[in-house]
mmCIF file of C-alpha atoms in Angstrom:
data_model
loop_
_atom_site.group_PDB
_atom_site.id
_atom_site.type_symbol
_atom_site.label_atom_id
_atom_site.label_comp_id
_atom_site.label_asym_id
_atom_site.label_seq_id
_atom_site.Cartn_x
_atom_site.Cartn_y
_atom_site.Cartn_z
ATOM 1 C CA UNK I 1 55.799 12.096 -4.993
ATOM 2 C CA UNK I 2 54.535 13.483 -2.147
ATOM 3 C CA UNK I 3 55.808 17.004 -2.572
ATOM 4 C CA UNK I 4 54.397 16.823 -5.940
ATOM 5 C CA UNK I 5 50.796 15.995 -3.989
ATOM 6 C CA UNK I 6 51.206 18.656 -1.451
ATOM 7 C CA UNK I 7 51.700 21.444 -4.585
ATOM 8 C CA UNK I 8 48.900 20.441 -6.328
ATOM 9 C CA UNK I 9 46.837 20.745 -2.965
ATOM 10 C CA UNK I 10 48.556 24.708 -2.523
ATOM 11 C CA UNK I 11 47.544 25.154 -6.490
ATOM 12 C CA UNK I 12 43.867 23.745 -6.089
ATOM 13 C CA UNK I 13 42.896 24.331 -2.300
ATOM 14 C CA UNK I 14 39.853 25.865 -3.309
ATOM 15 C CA UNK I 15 38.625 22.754 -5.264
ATOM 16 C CA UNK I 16 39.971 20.609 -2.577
ATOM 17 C CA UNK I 17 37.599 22.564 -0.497
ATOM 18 C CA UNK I 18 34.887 22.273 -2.563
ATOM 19 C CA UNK I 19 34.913 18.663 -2.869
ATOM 20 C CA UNK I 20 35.649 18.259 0.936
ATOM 21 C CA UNK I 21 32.517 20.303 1.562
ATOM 22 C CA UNK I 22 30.321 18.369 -1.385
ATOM 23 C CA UNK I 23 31.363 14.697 0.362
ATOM 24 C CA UNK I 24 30.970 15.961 4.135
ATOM 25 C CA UNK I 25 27.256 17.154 2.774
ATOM 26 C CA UNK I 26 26.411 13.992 1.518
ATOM 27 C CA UNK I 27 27.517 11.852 4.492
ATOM 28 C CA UNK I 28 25.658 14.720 6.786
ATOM 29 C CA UNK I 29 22.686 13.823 4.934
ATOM 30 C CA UNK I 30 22.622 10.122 5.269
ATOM 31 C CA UNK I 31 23.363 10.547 8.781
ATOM 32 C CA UNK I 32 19.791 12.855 9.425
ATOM 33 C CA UNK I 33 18.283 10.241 7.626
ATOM 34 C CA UNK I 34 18.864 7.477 9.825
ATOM 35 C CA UNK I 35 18.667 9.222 12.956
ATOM 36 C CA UNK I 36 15.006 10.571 11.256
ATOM 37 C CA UNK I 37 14.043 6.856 10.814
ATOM 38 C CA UNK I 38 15.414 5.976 14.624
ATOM 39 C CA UNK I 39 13.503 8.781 15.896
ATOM 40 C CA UNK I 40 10.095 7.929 14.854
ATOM 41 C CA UNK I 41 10.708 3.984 15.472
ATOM 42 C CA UNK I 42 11.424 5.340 18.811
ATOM 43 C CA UNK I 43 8.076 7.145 19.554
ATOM 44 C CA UNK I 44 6.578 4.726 17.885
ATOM 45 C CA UNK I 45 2.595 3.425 19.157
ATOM 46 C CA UNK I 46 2.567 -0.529 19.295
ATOM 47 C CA UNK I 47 -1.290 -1.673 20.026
ATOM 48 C CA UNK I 48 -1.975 -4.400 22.253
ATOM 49 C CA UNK I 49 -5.544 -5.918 21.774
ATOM 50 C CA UNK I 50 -7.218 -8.386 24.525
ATOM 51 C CA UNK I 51 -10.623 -10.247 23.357
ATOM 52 C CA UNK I 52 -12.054 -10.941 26.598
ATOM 53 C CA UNK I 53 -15.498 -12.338 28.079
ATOM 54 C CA UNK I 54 -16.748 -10.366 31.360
ATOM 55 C CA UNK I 55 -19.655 -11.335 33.480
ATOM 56 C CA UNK I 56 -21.645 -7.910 34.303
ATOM 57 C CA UNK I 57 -24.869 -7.187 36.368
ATOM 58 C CA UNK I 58 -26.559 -7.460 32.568
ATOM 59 C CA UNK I 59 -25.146 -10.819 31.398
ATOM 60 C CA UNK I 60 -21.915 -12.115 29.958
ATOM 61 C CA UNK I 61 -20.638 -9.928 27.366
ATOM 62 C CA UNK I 62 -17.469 -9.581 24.877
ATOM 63 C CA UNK I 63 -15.407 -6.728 25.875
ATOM 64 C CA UNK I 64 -12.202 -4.996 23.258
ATOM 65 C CA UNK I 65 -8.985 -4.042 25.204
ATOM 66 C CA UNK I 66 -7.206 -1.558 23.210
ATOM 67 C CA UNK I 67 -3.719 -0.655 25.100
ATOM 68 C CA UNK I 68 -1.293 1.402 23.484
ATOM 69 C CA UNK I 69 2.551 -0.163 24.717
ATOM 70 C CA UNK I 70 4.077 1.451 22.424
ATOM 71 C CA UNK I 71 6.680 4.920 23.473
ATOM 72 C CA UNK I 72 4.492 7.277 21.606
ATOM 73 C CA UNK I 73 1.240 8.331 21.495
ATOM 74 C CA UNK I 74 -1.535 6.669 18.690
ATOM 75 C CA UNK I 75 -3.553 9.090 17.083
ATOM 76 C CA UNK I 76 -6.759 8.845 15.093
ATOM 77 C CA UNK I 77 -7.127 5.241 16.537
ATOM 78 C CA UNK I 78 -10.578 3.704 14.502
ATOM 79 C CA UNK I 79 -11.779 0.108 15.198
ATOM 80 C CA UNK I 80 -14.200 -1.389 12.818
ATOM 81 C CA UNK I 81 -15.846 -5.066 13.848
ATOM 82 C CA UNK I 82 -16.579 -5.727 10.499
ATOM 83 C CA UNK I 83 -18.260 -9.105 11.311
ATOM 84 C CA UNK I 84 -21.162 -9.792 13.015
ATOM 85 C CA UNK I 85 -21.907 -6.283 14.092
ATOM 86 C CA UNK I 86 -20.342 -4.002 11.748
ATOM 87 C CA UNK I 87 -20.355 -0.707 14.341
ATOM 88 C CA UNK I 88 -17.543 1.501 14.248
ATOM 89 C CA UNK I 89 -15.343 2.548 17.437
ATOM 90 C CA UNK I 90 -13.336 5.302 17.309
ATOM 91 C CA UNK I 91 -10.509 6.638 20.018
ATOM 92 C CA UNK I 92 -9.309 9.763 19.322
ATOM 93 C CA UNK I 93 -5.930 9.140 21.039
ATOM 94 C CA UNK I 94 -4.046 6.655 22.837
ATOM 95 C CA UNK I 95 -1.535 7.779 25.607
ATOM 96 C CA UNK I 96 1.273 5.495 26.384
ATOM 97 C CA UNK I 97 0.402 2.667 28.377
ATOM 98 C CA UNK I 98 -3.791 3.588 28.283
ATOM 99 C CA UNK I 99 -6.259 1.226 27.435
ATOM 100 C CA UNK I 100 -9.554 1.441 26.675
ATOM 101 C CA UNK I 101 -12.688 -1.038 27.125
ATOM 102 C CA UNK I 102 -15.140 -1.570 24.197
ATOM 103 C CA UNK I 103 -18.211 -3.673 24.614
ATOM 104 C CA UNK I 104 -18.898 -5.396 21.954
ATOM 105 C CA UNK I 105 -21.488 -7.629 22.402
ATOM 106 C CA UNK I 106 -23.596 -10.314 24.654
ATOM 107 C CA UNK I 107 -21.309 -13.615 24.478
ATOM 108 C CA UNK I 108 -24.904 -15.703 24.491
ATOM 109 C CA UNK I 109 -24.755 -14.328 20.078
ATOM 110 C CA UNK I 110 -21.617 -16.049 19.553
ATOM 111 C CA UNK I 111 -23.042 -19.587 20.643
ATOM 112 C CA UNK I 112 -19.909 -20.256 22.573
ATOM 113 C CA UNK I 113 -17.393 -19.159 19.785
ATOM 114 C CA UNK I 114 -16.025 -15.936 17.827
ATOM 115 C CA UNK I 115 -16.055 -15.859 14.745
ATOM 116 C CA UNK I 116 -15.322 -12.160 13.947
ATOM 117 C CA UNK I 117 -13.193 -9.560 12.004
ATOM 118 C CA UNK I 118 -11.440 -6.456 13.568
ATOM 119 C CA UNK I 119 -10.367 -3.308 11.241
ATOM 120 C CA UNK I 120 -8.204 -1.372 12.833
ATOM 121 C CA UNK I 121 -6.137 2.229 11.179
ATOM 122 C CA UNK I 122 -4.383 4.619 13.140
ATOM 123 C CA UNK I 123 -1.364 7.379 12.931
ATOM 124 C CA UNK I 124 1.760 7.767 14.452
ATOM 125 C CA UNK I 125 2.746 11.184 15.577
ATOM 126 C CA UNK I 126 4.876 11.901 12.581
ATOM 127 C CA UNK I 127 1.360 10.958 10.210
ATOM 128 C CA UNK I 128 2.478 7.649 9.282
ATOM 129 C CA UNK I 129 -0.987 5.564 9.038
ATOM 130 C CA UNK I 130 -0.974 1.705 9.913
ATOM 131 C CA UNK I 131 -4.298 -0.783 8.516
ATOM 132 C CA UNK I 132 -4.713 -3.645 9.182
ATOM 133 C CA UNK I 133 -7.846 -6.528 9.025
ATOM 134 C CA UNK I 134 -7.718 -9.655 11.942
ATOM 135 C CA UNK I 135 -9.812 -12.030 11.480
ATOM 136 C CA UNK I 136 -10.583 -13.454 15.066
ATOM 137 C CA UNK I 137 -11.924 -17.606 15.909
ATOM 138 C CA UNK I 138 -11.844 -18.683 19.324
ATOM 139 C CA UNK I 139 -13.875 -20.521 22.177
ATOM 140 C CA UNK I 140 -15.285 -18.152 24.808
ATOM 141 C CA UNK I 141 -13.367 -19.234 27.133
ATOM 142 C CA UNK I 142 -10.150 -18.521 25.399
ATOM 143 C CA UNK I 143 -8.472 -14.737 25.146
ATOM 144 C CA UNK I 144 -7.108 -13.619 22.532
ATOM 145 C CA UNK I 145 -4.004 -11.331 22.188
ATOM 146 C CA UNK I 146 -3.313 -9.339 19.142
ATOM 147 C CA UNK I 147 0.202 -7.585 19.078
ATOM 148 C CA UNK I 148 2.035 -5.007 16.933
ATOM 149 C CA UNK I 149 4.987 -6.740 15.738
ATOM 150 C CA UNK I 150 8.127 -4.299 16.360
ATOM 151 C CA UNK I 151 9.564 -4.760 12.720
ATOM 152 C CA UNK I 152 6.942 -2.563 11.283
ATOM 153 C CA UNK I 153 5.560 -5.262 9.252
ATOM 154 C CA UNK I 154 1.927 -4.980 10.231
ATOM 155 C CA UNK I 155 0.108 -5.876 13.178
ATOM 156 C CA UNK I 156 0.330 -9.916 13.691
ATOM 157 C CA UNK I 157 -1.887 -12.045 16.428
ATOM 158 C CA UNK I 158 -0.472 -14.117 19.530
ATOM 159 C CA UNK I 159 -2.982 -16.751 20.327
#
């Protein structure tokens, strides 16, 4: 039996070959796949958002904290606050670990609660674009942390 294995192999080697090279090409692929999808989960930007009330020399007002704790850098990063003000904010690009402050408004307009929506779209190094709309309610008093969940699901809130 097993000489009559080893024969065939001498009479076919270049079709053993062939089909050697055909399956080692296929599991080559699947491996640059995954460590393609690792790779850009790796770099990947996670946004951290803080809703926060600051007193300032002109009043109370509602300030945005847009920090990027993700490993990679966010690109393209556009905030919309759809409601009550409906301005758009954009940051060109988020280093890893910088934040940014947006004002958004005197807190006296809110009548001691928020009641407002935040757009927010941005890229990934690779061009991968993430959307997603939060619709924010809270007392003044209270802050309000939005996080990127690390599945890749879409951003989710923490209250």
């Amino acid at each position: 039996m097993l000489y009559e294995i080893v024969s065939w192999m001498n009479i076919n080697g270049s079709a053993v070959t062939a089909i050697a090279t055909v399956v080692l090409a296929i599991i080559t692929g699947f491996y640059l796949m995954e460590t393609r999808k690792q790779n850009s989960i790796a770099v990947r930007p996670y946004l951290q958002l803080e809703l926060m009330p600051e007193t300032t020399k002109e009043g109370r007002f509602l300030f945005l904290y847009v920090k990027n704790i993700g490993r990679g850098p966010l690109v393209g990063l556009m905030i919309k606050v759809l409601e009550p003000h409906g301005e758009f904010s954009k940051i060109i690009l988020l280093a890893v670990g910088e934040q940014k402050r947006i004002q958004l408004d005197k807190e006296e307009k809110y009548q001691k609660r928020i009641e407002i929506i935040i757009n927010i779209k941005y890229d990934d190094i690779y061009g991968k674009k993430y959307q997603d709309d939060f619709p924010l309610e809270t007392h003044i008093s209270d802050a309000i942390k939005i996080y990127r969940e690390k599945d890749g699901k879409g951003l989710t809130k923490d209250e």
